[in-house]
Short mmCIF file of C-alpha atoms in Angstrom, two decimals:
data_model
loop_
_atom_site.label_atom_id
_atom_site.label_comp_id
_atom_site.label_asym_id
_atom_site.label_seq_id
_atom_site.Cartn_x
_atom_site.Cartn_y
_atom_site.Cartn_z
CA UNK A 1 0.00 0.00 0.00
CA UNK A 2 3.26 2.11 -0.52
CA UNK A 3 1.34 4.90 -2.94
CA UNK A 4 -1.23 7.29 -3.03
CA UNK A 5 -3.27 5.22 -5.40
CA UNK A 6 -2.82 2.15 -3.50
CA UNK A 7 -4.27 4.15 -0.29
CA UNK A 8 -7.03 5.78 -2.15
CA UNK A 9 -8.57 2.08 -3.46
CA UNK A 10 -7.73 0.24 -0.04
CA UNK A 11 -9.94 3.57 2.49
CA UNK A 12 -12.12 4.81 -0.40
CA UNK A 13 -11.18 8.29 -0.14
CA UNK A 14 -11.57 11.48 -2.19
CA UNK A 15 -9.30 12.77 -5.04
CA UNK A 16 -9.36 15.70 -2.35
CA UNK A 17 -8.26 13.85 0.35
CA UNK A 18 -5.41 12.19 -1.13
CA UNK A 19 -3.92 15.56 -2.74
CA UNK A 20 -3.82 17.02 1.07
CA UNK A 21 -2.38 13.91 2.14
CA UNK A 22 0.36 14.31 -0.80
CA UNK A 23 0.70 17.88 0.56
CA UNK A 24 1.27 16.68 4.10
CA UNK A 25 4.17 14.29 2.51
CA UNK A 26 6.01 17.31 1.11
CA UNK A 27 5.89 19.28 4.06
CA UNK A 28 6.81 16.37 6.21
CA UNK A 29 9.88 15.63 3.76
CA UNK A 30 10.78 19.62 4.02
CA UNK A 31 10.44 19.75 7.57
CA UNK A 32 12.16 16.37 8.23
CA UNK A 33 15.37 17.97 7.29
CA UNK A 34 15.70 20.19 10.38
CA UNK A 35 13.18 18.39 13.28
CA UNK A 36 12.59 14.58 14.03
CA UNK A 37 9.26 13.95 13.02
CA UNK A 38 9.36 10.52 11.73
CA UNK A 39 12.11 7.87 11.99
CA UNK A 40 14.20 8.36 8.38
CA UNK A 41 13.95 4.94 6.88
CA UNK A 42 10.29 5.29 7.27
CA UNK A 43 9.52 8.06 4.72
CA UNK A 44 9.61 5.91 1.75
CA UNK A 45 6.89 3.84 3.07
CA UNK A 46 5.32 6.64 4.24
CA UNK A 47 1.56 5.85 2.69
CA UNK A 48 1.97 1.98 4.47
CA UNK A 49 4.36 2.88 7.69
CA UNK A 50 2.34 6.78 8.20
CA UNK A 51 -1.01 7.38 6.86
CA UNK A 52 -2.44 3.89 6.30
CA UNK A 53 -1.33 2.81 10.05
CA UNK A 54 -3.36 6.24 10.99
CA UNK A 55 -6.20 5.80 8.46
CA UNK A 56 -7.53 2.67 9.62
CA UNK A 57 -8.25 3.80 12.58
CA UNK A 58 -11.41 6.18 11.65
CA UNK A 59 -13.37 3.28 10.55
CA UNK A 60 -13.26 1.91 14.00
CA UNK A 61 -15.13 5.19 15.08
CA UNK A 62 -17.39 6.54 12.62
CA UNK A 63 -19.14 8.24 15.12
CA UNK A 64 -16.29 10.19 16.66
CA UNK A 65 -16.33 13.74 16.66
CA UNK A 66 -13.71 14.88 19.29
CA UNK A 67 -10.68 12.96 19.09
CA UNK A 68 -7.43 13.49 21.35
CA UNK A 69 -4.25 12.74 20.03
CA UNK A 70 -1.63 12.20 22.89
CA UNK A 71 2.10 12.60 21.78
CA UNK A 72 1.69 13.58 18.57
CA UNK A 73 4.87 14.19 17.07
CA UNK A 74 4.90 14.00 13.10
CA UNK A 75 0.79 13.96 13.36
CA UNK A 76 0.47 9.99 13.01
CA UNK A 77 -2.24 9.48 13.87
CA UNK A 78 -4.29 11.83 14.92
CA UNK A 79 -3.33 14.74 12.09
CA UNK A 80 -3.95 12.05 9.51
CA UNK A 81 -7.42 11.41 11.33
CA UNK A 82 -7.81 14.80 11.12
CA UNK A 83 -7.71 15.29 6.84
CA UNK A 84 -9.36 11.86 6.73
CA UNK A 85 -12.11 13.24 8.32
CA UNK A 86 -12.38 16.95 6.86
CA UNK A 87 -15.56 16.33 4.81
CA UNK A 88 -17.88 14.62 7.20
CA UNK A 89 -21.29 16.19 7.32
CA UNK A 90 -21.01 17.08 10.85
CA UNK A 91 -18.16 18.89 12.08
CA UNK A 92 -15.12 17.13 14.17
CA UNK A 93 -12.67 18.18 15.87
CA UNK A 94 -9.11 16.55 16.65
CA UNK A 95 -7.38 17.75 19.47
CA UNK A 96 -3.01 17.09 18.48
CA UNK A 97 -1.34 17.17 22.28
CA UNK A 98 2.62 17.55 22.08
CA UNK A 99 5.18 19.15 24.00
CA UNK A 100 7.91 19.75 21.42
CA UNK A 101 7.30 23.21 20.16
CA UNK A 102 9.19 22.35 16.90
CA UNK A 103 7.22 19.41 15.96
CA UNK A 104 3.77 21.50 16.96
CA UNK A 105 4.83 24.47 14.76
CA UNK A 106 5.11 21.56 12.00
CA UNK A 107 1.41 20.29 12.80
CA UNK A 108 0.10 23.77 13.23
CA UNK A 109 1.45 24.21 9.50
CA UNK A 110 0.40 20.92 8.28
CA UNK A 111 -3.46 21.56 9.84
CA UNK A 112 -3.42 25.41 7.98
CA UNK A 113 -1.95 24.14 4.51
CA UNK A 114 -4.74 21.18 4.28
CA UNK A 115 -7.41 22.82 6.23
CA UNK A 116 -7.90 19.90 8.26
CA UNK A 117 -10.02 20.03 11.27
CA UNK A 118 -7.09 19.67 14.08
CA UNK A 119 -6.09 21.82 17.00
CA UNK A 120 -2.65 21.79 18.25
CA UNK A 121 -1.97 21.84 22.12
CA UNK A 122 1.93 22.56 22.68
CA UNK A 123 2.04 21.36 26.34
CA UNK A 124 2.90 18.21 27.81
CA UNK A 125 0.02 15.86 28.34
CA UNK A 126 -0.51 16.08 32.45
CA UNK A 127 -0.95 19.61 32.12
CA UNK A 128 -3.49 19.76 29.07
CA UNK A 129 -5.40 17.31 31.53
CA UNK A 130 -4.65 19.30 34.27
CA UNK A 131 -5.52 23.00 32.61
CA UNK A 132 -8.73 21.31 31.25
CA UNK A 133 -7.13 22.78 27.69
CA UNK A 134 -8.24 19.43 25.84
CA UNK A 135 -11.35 18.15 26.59
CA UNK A 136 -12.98 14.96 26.98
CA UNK A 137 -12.99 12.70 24.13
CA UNK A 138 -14.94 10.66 21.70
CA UNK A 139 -11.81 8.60 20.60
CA UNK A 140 -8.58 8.66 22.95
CA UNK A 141 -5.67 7.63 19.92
CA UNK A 142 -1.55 7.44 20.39
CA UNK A 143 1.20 5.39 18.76
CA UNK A 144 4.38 4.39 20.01
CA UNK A 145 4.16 6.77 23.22
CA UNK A 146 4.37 4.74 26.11
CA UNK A 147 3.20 0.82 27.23
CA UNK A 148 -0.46 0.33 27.94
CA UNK A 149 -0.24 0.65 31.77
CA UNK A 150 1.15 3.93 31.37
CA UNK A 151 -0.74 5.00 28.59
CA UNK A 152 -3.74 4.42 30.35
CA UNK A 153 -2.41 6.62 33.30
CA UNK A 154 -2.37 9.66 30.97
CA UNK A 155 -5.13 9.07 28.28
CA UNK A 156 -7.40 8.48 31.47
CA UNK A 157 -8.29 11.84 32.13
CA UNK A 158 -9.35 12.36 28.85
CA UNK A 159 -12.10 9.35 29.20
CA UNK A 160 -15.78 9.94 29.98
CA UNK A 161 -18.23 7.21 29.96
CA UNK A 162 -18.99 6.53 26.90
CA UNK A 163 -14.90 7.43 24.80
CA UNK A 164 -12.83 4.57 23.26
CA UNK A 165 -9.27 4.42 23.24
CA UNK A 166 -7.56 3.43 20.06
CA UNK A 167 -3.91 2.70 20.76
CA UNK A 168 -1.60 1.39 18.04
CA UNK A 169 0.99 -0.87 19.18
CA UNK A 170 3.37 -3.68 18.26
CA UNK A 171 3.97 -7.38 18.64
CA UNK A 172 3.84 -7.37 22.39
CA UNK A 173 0.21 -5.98 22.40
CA UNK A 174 -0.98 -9.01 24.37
CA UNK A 175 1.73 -8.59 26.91
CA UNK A 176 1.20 -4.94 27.38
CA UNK A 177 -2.82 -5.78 27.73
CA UNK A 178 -1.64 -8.24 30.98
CA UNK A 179 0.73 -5.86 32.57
CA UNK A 180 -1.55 -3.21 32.51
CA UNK A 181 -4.86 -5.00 33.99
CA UNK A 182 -2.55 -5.63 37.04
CA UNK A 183 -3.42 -2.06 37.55
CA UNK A 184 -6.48 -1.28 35.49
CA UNK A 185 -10.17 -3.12 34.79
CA UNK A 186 -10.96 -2.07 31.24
CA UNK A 187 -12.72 -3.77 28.58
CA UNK A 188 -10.79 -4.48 25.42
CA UNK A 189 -10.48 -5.67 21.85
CA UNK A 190 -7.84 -6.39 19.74
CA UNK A 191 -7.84 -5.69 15.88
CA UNK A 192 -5.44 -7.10 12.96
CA UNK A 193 -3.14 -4.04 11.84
CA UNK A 194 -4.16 -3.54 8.08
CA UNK A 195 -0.58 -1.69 7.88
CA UNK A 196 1.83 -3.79 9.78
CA UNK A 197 1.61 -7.71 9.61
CA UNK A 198 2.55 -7.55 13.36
CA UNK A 199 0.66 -4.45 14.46
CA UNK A 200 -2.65 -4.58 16.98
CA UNK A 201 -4.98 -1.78 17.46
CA UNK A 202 -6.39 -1.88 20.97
CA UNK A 203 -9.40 -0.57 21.31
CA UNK A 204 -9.84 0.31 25.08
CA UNK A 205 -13.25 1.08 27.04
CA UNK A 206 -14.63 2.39 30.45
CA UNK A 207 -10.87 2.12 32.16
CA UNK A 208 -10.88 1.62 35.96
CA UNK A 209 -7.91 2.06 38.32
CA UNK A 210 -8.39 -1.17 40.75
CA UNK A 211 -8.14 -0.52 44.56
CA UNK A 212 -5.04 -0.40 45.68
CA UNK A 213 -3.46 0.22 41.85
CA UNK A 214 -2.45 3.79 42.22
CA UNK A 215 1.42 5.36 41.31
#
């Protein structure tokens, strides 16, 4: 799925879509050349490795309309989310949380050049949950930010009742789902990456600290 075409037939996007996506590749090739936004041997699978890995994720939340993006460095996923889901009928909102001011000046860019629906926080994540800067969310996503247990312990103020958290993460997914139930009650599924042949999405519900599981 390593080109634009490839990515258009596998999500059944726009001609639109994929042209702000292209844009997003050139400014993420420009930009790459003085911050860290993506590891380097990545960008030549960046369709596959970038926005497919991101993509998939909006069809397990068609619903969504306020997503929070924890740790969003290069904007994968939640800037991705963001142009995939530019031309829904009602209007969305994703919420891009990172401390590096570099990296946020690149996804305030990113989010003006494609118009995509995406707000950049530059703060680190206990204080946007602290501040109340980000609100509660529909969809909770990261990738490659921390394990679950700990990823829980930040992306948990960001839960109400009824949000799903839809982590991306790696061949140890089933490990990282033990570990953290030592500490948490949460109901979860896994999904088959459609971008990595040993990814797993998580998709998290209603989690619970147990008694007794605090810092």
């Amino acid at each position: 799925m390593n080109s634009a075409a490839e990515f258009a037939r596998t999500f059944r996007v726009s001609h639109e879509t994929v042209e702000k996506l292209e844009l997003y590749e050139r400014l993420l090739v420009q930009w790459q050349k003085a911050v860290n936004l993506v590891a380097p041997k990545t960008i030549p699978q960046i369709w596959q490795r970038h926005f497919a890995d991101s993509a998939q994720l909006v069809a397990l939340a068609p619903g969504a309309r306020t997503w929070v993006d924890l740790g969003s460095g290069g904007g994968f996923p939640g800037l991705a989310i963001a142009i995939m889901i530019a031309n829904q009928k009602e209007c969305a909102c994703v919420h891009l949380v990172e401390s590096n001011a570099r990296k946020c000046a690149f996804l305030s860019e990113v989010a003006r050049r494609t118009g995509a629906p995406a707000r950049v926080h530059n703060m680190r994540i206990a204080d946007a949950a602290a501040t109340g800067a980000v609100p509660v969310a529909d969809v909770v996503t990261s990738r490659a930010l921390a394990s679950l247990d700990a990823l829980l312990d930040m992306a948990h103020p960001f839960f109400g009742n009824a949000s799903t958290g839809l982590f991306l993460k790696g061949r140890e997914a089933e490990v990282e789902i033990a570990d953290a139930q030592k500490r948490w009650a949460f109901e979860v599924r896994s999904h088959a990456s459609l971008s990595d042949a040993e990814g797993r999405i998580l998709e998290i519900g209603k989690p619970m600290l147990r008694q007794g599981g605090g810092q």
